[in-house]
Short mmCIF file of C-alpha atoms in Angstrom, two decimals:
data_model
loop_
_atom_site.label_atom_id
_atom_site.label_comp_id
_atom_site.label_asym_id
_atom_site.label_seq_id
_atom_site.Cartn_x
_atom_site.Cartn_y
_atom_site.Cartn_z
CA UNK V 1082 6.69 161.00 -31.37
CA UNK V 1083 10.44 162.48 -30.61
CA UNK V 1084 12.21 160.23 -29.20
CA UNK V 1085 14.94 163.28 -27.89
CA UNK V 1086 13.41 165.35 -25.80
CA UNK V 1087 14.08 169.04 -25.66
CA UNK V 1088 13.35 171.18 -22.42
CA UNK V 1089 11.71 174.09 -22.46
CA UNK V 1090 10.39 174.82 -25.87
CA UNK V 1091 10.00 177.98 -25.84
CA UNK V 1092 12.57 180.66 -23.94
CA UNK V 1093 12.45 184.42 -23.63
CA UNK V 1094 15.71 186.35 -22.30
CA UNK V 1095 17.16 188.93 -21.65
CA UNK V 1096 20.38 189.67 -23.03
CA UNK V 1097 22.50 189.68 -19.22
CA UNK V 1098 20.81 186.96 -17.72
CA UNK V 1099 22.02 182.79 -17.82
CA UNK V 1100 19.96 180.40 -18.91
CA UNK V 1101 20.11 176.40 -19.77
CA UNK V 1102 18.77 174.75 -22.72
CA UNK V 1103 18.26 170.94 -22.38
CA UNK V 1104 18.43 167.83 -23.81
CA UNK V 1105 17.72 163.86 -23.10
CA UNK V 1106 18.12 161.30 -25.44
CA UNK V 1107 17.22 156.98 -24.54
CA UNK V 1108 17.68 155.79 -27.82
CA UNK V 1109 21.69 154.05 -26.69
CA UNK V 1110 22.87 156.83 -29.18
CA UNK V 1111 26.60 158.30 -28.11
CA UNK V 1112 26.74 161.04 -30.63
CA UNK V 1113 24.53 163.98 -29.61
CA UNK V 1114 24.56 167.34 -31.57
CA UNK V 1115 23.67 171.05 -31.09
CA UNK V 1116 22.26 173.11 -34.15
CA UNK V 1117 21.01 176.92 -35.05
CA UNK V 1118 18.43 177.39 -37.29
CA UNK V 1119 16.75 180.76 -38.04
CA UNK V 1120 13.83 181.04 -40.21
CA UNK V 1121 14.09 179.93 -43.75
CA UNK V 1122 17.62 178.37 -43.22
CA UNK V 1123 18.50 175.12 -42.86
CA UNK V 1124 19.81 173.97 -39.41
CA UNK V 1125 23.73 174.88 -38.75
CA UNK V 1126 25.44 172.57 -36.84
CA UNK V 1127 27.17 174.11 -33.60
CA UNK V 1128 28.28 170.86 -31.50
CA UNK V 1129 29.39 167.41 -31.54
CA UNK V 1130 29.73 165.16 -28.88
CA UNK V 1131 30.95 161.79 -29.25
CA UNK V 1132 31.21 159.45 -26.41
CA UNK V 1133 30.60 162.20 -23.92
CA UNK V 1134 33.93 163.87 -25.47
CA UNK V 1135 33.51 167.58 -27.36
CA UNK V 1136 34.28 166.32 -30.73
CA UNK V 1137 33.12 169.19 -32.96
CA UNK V 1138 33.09 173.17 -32.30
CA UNK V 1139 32.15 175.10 -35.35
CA UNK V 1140 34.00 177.69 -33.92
CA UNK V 1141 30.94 179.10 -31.99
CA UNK V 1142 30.71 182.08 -29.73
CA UNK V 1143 32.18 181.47 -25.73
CA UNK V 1144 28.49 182.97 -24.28
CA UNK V 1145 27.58 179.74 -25.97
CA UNK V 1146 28.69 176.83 -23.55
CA UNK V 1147 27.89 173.25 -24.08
CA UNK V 1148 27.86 169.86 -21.33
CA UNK V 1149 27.31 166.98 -21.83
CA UNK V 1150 27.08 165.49 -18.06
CA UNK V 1151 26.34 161.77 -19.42
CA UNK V 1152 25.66 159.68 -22.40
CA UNK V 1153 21.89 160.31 -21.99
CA UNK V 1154 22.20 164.51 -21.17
CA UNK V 1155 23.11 167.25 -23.13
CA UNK V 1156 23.00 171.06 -22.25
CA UNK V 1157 23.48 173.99 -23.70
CA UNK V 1158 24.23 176.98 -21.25
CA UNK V 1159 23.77 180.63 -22.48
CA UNK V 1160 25.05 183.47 -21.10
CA UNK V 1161 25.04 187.49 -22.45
CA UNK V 1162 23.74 186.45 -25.71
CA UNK V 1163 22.40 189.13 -28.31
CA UNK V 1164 19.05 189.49 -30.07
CA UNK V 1165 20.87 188.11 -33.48
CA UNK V 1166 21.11 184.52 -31.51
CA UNK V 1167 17.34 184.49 -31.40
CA UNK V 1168 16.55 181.18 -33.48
CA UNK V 1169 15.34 177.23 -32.97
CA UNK V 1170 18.09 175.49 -31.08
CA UNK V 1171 17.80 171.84 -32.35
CA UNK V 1172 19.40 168.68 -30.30
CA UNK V 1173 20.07 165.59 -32.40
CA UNK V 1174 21.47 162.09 -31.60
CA UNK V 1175 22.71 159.06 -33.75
CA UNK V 1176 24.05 156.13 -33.27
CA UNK V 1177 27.69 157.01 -33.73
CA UNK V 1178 28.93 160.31 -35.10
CA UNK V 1179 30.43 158.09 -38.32
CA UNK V 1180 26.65 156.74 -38.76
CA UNK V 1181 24.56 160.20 -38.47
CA UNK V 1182 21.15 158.99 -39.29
CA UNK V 1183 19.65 161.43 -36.85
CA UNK V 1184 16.82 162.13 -34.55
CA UNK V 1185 16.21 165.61 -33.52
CA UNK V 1186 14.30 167.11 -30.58
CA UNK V 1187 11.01 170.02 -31.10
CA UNK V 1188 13.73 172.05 -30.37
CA UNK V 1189 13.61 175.28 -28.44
CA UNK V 1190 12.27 178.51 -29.68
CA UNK V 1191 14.90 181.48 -27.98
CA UNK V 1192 13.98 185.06 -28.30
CA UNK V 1193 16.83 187.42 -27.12
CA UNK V 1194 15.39 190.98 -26.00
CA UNK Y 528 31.15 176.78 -54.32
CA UNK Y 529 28.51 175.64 -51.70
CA UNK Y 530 29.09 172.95 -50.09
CA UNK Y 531 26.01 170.80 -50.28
CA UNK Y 532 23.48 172.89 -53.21
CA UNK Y 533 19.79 171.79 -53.77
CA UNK Y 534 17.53 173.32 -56.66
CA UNK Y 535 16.15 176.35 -55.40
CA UNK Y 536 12.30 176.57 -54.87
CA UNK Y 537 9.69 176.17 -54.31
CA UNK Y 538 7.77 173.66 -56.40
CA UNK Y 539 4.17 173.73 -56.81
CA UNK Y 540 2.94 170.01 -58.07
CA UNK Y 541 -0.68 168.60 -58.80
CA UNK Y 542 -1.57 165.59 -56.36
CA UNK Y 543 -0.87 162.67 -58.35
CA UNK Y 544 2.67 164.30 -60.03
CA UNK Y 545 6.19 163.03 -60.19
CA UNK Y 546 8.90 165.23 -58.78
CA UNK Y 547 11.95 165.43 -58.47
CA UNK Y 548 14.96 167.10 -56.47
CA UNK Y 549 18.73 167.27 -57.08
CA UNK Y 550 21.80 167.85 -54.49
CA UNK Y 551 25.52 168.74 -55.55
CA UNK Y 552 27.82 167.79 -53.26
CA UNK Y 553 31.61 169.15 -52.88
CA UNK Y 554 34.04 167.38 -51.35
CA UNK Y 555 34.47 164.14 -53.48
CA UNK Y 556 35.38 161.96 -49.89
CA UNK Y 557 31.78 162.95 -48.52
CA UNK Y 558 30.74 159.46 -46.57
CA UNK Y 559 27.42 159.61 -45.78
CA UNK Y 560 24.08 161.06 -47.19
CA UNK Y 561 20.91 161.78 -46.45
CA UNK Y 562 17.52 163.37 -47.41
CA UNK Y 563 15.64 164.98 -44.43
CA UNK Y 564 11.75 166.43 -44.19
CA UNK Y 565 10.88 169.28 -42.28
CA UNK Y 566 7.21 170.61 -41.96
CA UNK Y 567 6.76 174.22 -41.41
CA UNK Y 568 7.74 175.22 -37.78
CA UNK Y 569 8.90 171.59 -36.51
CA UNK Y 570 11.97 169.53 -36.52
CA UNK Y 571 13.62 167.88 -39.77
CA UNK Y 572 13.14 164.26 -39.80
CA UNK Y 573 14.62 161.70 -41.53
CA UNK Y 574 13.38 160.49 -44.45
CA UNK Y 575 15.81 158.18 -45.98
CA UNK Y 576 19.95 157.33 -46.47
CA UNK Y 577 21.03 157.63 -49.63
CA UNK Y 578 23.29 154.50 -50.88
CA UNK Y 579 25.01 154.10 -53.83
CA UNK Y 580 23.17 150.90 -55.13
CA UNK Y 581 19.70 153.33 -54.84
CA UNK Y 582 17.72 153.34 -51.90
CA UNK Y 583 13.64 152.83 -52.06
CA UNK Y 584 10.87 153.08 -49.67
CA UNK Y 585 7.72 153.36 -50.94
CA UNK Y 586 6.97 156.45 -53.48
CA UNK Y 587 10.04 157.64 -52.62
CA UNK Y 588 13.43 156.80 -54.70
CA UNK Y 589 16.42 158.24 -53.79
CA UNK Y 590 19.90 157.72 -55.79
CA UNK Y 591 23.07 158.46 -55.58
CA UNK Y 592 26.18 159.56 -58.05
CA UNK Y 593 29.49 159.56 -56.98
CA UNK Y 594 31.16 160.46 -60.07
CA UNK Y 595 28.89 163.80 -60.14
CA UNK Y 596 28.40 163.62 -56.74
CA UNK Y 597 24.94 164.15 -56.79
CA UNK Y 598 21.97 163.11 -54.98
CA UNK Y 599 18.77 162.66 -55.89
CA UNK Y 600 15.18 162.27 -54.56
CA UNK Y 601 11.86 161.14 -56.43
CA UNK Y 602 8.63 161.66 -55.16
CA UNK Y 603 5.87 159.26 -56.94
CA UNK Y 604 2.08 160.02 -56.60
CA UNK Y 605 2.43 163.11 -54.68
CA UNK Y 606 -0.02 163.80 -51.18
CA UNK Y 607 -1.14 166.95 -50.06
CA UNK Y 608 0.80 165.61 -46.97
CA UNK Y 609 4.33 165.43 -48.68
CA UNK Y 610 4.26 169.27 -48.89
CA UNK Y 611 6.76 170.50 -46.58
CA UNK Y 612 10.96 171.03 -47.17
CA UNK Y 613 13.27 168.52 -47.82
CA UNK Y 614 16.75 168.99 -46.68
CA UNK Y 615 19.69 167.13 -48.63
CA UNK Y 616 22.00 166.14 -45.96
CA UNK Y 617 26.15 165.15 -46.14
CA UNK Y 618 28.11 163.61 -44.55
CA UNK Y 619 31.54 165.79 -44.97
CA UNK Y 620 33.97 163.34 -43.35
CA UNK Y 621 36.64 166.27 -43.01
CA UNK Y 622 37.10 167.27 -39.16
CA UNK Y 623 35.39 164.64 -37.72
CA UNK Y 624 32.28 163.57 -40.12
CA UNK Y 625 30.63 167.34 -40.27
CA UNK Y 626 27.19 167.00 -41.14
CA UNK Y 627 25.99 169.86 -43.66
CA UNK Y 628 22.87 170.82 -44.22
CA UNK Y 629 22.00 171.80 -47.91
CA UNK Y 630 19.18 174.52 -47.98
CA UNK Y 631 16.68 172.72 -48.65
CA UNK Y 632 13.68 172.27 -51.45
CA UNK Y 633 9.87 173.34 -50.78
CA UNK Y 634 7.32 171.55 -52.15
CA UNK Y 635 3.52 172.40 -52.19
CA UNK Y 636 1.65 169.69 -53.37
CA UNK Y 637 -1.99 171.18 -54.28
CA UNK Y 638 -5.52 169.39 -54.78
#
């Protein structure tokens, strides 16, 4: 079993509307991550957080908005997105971001309409 | 130049084969690598780190080569349940320790 959970697993929006992805992690670990992946890729990594701090933005889209409230938590709020952003948003933690054995969530399965 | 590269697939493998899978690597200060599994429609997992002194666990040898940088990953007495994809992983170490993905490798192991 995943030991970073991922909340909902499935999400179906509309393209004006605001929604929250979420993510909870026990493990200690104070690097959390956000990825993308579409079908047939491999996962692309969006965010870093390390120590609660933004450490890496791979120069994602604004209607893309990540939080990380605590060491444990880490959201990832949406707002006006497009149909192309449909995909499997993956959480991940490790240990430390220098040491990124990591554990991902079920992710969540976003379709845009 | 990719970053991280992996031989394309997919391979198809008797139970009971050897196989193997190779990852280039660019950037010669990478720190950190990895091989990942993911199963059709679920989340990669870790497999195994990839040190430079060889890393083994099992059927599964994976080796490093710095001077190529290249990564490898053998697969002994393949299952039906080792088909799935296997991700090469890096650690880029540029702009805060990136993590890149490679592509990744199918394998269908068949009865």
């Amino acid at each position: 079993d995943t030991e970073v959970t991922q909340t909902p697993k499935h999400l179906v929006m509309g393209m004006t509307n605001k929604k929250s992805l979420k993510c909870e992690q026990h493990m200690g670990h104070r690097a959390m991550y956000w990825y993308k992946q579409k079908a047939k890729k491999p996962p692309e990594l969006m965010f870093v957080y390390s120590y609660e701090k933004l450490s890496i933005n791979e120069s994602v889209p604004s209607r893309f908005s990540p939080e990380c409230p605590n060491s444990s938590l880490l959201n990832l709020h949406l707002h006006a997105l497009q149909p192309e952003d449909s995909a499997l948003y993956l959480c991940a933690s490790s240990q430390e971001q220098v040491n990124p054995e990591a554990f991902f969530g079920q992710g969540t399965r976003l379709t845009v309409v | 130049r990719k970053e991280v590269e992996q031989d394309p697939g997919p391979f198809n493998v008797p139970e009971g084969a050897t196989v193997a899978f190779n990852c280039t690597y660019s950037n010669s200060a990478s720190q950190s690598f990895f091989w990942y599994r993911q199963d059709c429609r679920k989340e990669p997992k870790l497999l195994m780190s990839v040190y430079s002194s060889g890393n083994e666990d099992g059927r599964f040898t994976a080796q490093l080569n710095r001077a190529s940088q290249y990564i490898s990953l053998l697969i002994r007495d393949s299952k039906l349940s080792d088909s799935a994809t296997y991700l090469c992983v890096v650690n880029d170490g540029r702009g805060g320790f990136k993590t890149i993905f490679g592509a990744g490798t199918r394998l269908f192991v068949k009865a």
